[in-house]
XYZ file of C-alpha atoms in Angstrom:
220
model
C 25.011 -5.003 -38.337
C 25.082 -8.582 -37.033
C 23.309 -8.348 -33.692
C 24.209 -10.488 -30.699
C 22.540 -13.068 -28.532
C 22.808 -11.685 -25.006
C 23.129 -14.038 -22.039
C 22.075 -12.441 -18.759
C 23.897 -13.521 -15.594
C 24.063 -11.992 -12.111
C 26.871 -11.651 -9.605
C 27.014 -14.201 -6.791
C 24.922 -17.194 -5.891
C 25.688 -20.865 -5.403
C 25.065 -21.789 -9.037
C 28.405 -20.504 -10.379
C 31.560 -22.328 -11.371
C 35.122 -21.218 -10.565
C 35.021 -18.752 -13.490
C 31.961 -16.939 -12.061
C 29.462 -18.177 -14.659
C 26.781 -20.817 -14.483
C 28.636 -23.885 -15.793
C 26.755 -24.186 -19.083
C 26.655 -20.489 -20.033
C 30.034 -20.155 -21.745
C 29.682 -23.435 -23.700
C 26.483 -21.995 -25.218
C 28.170 -18.660 -25.965
C 31.141 -20.415 -27.592
C 28.883 -22.756 -29.595
C 26.991 -19.797 -31.084
C 30.230 -18.033 -32.013
C 31.504 -21.191 -33.715
C 28.401 -21.052 -35.894
C 28.909 -17.423 -36.819
C 26.443 -15.902 -34.343
C 27.989 -13.312 -32.056
C 27.075 -13.642 -28.379
C 28.146 -12.206 -25.051
C 27.340 -12.285 -21.351
C 25.995 -9.264 -19.472
C 25.801 -9.196 -15.680
C 22.540 -7.616 -14.584
C 22.877 -4.734 -12.121
C 19.671 -2.949 -11.147
C 21.550 0.354 -10.742
C 22.616 0.091 -14.419
C 19.274 -1.154 -15.724
C 18.722 1.682 -18.208
C 22.236 1.371 -19.621
C 21.809 -2.364 -20.020
C 18.416 -1.908 -21.678
C 19.775 0.658 -24.150
C 22.756 -1.529 -25.033
C 20.702 -4.689 -25.577
C 18.039 -2.789 -27.536
C 20.729 -1.561 -29.928
C 22.990 -4.610 -30.116
C 20.820 -7.594 -29.172
C 18.821 -9.865 -31.451
C 17.725 -12.068 -28.566
C 18.414 -12.645 -24.904
C 18.813 -15.825 -22.877
C 18.091 -15.436 -19.164
C 20.595 -17.389 -17.064
C 19.590 -15.853 -13.727
C 18.224 -18.135 -11.061
C 15.364 -16.235 -9.331
C 16.719 -17.187 -5.927
C 19.910 -15.249 -6.680
C 18.216 -11.986 -7.696
C 17.171 -9.390 -5.144
C 15.528 -7.064 -7.678
C 13.496 -9.634 -9.567
C 10.595 -7.385 -10.578
C 12.915 -4.723 -12.028
C 14.676 -7.438 -14.018
C 11.418 -8.840 -15.379
C 10.226 -5.329 -16.263
C 13.372 -4.742 -18.301
C 12.932 -8.069 -20.087
C 9.327 -7.203 -20.979
C 10.457 -3.879 -22.395
C 13.130 -5.619 -24.460
C 10.549 -8.043 -25.857
C 8.254 -5.105 -26.627
C 10.924 -3.413 -28.772
C 11.573 -6.591 -30.749
C 14.325 -8.432 -28.876
C 13.482 -12.145 -28.834
C 13.004 -13.356 -25.270
C 14.227 -16.803 -24.312
C 12.126 -17.124 -22.301
C 9.607 -14.306 -21.978
C 9.442 -13.110 -18.344
C 5.762 -14.018 -18.029
C 6.635 -17.616 -18.897
C 9.401 -17.520 -16.287
C 6.917 -16.362 -13.650
C 4.265 -18.922 -14.615
C 6.561 -21.926 -14.786
C 9.579 -20.939 -12.712
C 8.250 -22.220 -9.399
C 7.820 -25.829 -8.395
C 4.218 -25.491 -7.222
C 3.120 -25.449 -10.856
C 3.661 -29.229 -10.725
C 0.892 -29.600 -8.158
C -1.474 -27.874 -10.582
C -0.794 -30.422 -13.317
C -1.729 -33.563 -11.391
C -4.824 -34.095 -13.549
C -2.596 -34.504 -16.611
C -0.272 -37.313 -17.657
C 2.720 -35.071 -17.009
C 2.785 -35.223 -13.205
C 2.033 -38.014 -10.680
C -1.239 -37.485 -8.849
C 0.478 -37.689 -5.444
C 2.377 -34.419 -5.999
C 1.657 -31.805 -3.335
C 2.559 -28.195 -2.539
C 2.905 -27.020 1.061
C 2.410 -23.303 1.619
C 2.624 -23.274 5.422
C 4.617 -25.149 8.025
C 1.337 -26.256 9.579
C 0.156 -27.835 6.321
C 3.509 -29.546 5.901
C 3.413 -31.035 9.393
C -0.158 -32.194 8.890
C 0.092 -33.732 5.405
C 3.665 -34.880 4.938
C 3.697 -37.719 7.511
C 0.742 -39.370 5.780
C 2.372 -39.285 2.368
C 5.680 -40.482 3.824
C 3.927 -43.540 5.245
C 3.139 -44.700 1.707
C 6.576 -44.326 0.122
C 9.781 -42.355 0.246
C 9.340 -38.782 -0.914
C 11.314 -36.096 -2.728
C 11.079 -32.577 -1.317
C 11.898 -29.509 -3.385
C 11.991 -25.874 -2.398
C 9.585 -23.785 -4.456
C 12.044 -21.639 -6.391
C 15.407 -22.276 -7.960
C 16.900 -24.370 -10.738
C 20.435 -25.092 -9.561
C 19.977 -28.649 -8.310
C 20.071 -27.446 -4.716
C 17.213 -27.482 -2.238
C 16.216 -31.039 -3.158
C 15.968 -33.816 -0.587
C 15.055 -37.515 -0.640
C 13.280 -38.536 2.572
C 12.559 -42.078 3.691
C 11.876 -43.949 6.913
C 14.697 -45.751 8.656
C 12.351 -48.709 9.163
C 8.999 -49.542 7.526
C 5.867 -48.797 9.501
C 4.218 -51.604 11.398
C 1.462 -53.369 9.474
C -1.828 -51.505 9.651
C -0.335 -48.073 10.293
C -1.103 -45.444 7.643
C 0.730 -42.462 9.056
C 4.078 -41.639 10.617
C 3.390 -40.354 14.129
C 3.778 -36.601 13.940
C 5.804 -36.398 17.107
C 8.186 -39.036 15.733
C 8.646 -37.596 12.256
C 12.025 -36.286 13.315
C 15.621 -37.476 13.444
C 14.809 -40.593 15.466
C 12.397 -41.848 12.830
C 13.718 -40.514 9.522
C 16.851 -41.431 7.641
C 19.209 -38.465 7.149
C 18.062 -36.128 4.400
C 20.402 -36.465 1.467
C 20.508 -33.541 -0.887
C 20.412 -34.516 -4.533
C 22.832 -34.393 -6.229
C 25.587 -35.142 -3.722
C 25.959 -32.198 -1.417
C 25.751 -31.109 2.149
C 23.492 -33.251 4.371
C 20.439 -31.640 5.865
C 19.087 -32.991 9.160
C 16.084 -30.695 9.529
C 12.861 -30.920 7.532
C 12.239 -27.235 8.175
C 15.016 -26.260 5.805
C 13.059 -27.588 2.840
C 10.258 -25.077 3.363
C 12.212 -21.879 2.885
C 15.920 -21.180 2.520
C 16.664 -17.624 1.443
C 20.298 -17.212 2.497
C 22.852 -17.383 -0.295
C 26.403 -18.584 0.158
C 29.252 -16.545 -1.399
C 30.267 -17.748 -4.831
C 33.788 -18.518 -6.013
C 36.191 -15.686 -6.679
C 35.185 -14.166 -10.000
C 37.495 -14.192 -13.002
C 34.753 -13.998 -15.650
C 34.777 -11.878 -18.778
C 31.123 -10.819 -18.873
C 30.219 -7.208 -19.657
C 29.533 -4.880 -16.727
C 28.308 -1.325 -16.959
C 30.155 1.183 -14.830
């Protein structure tokens, strides 16, 4: 039996197109089918985890995870299922342990001693650390802020001063590192403007996605 490549998606989230899929999922599915490799999309549902596992174990040659961690409430259950699938011989693309190790942005701050990452890359784990360190780095050059998790192109801001600092100053005054001193925060790519630095630290709320008309498999 010709087994399938399974693409995992999840309902909802801001990373979906009008058809309910991440924009590049169906092009990959269609490209595999054009080359004679069967493929399909399965929407992960934690209440149907065992059914999904049994189906993929029987019918899947490999899986491709298309689920943005920020859109998944039951992340650990999902990763556990993926590990079990890898254990029974389904090829993981990627393995869940690799997703955990490299799926967050703070890994970049751990690679500053290599040629892969600029040495002025920082991770802020508290609001206090952000308020203390960010003004100094902003005084040197414009900065790009990224939220720690996610891969949808959202939660990314370019921050720069409206006017250069006076000669001899090495830090933006902390009490002025606000709207009167900073240019508006432009999300990259073009999207909704953010006017508060606090939003870059943690943004858990998810907006509703487009009305779904997708064809992915669901287990009922």
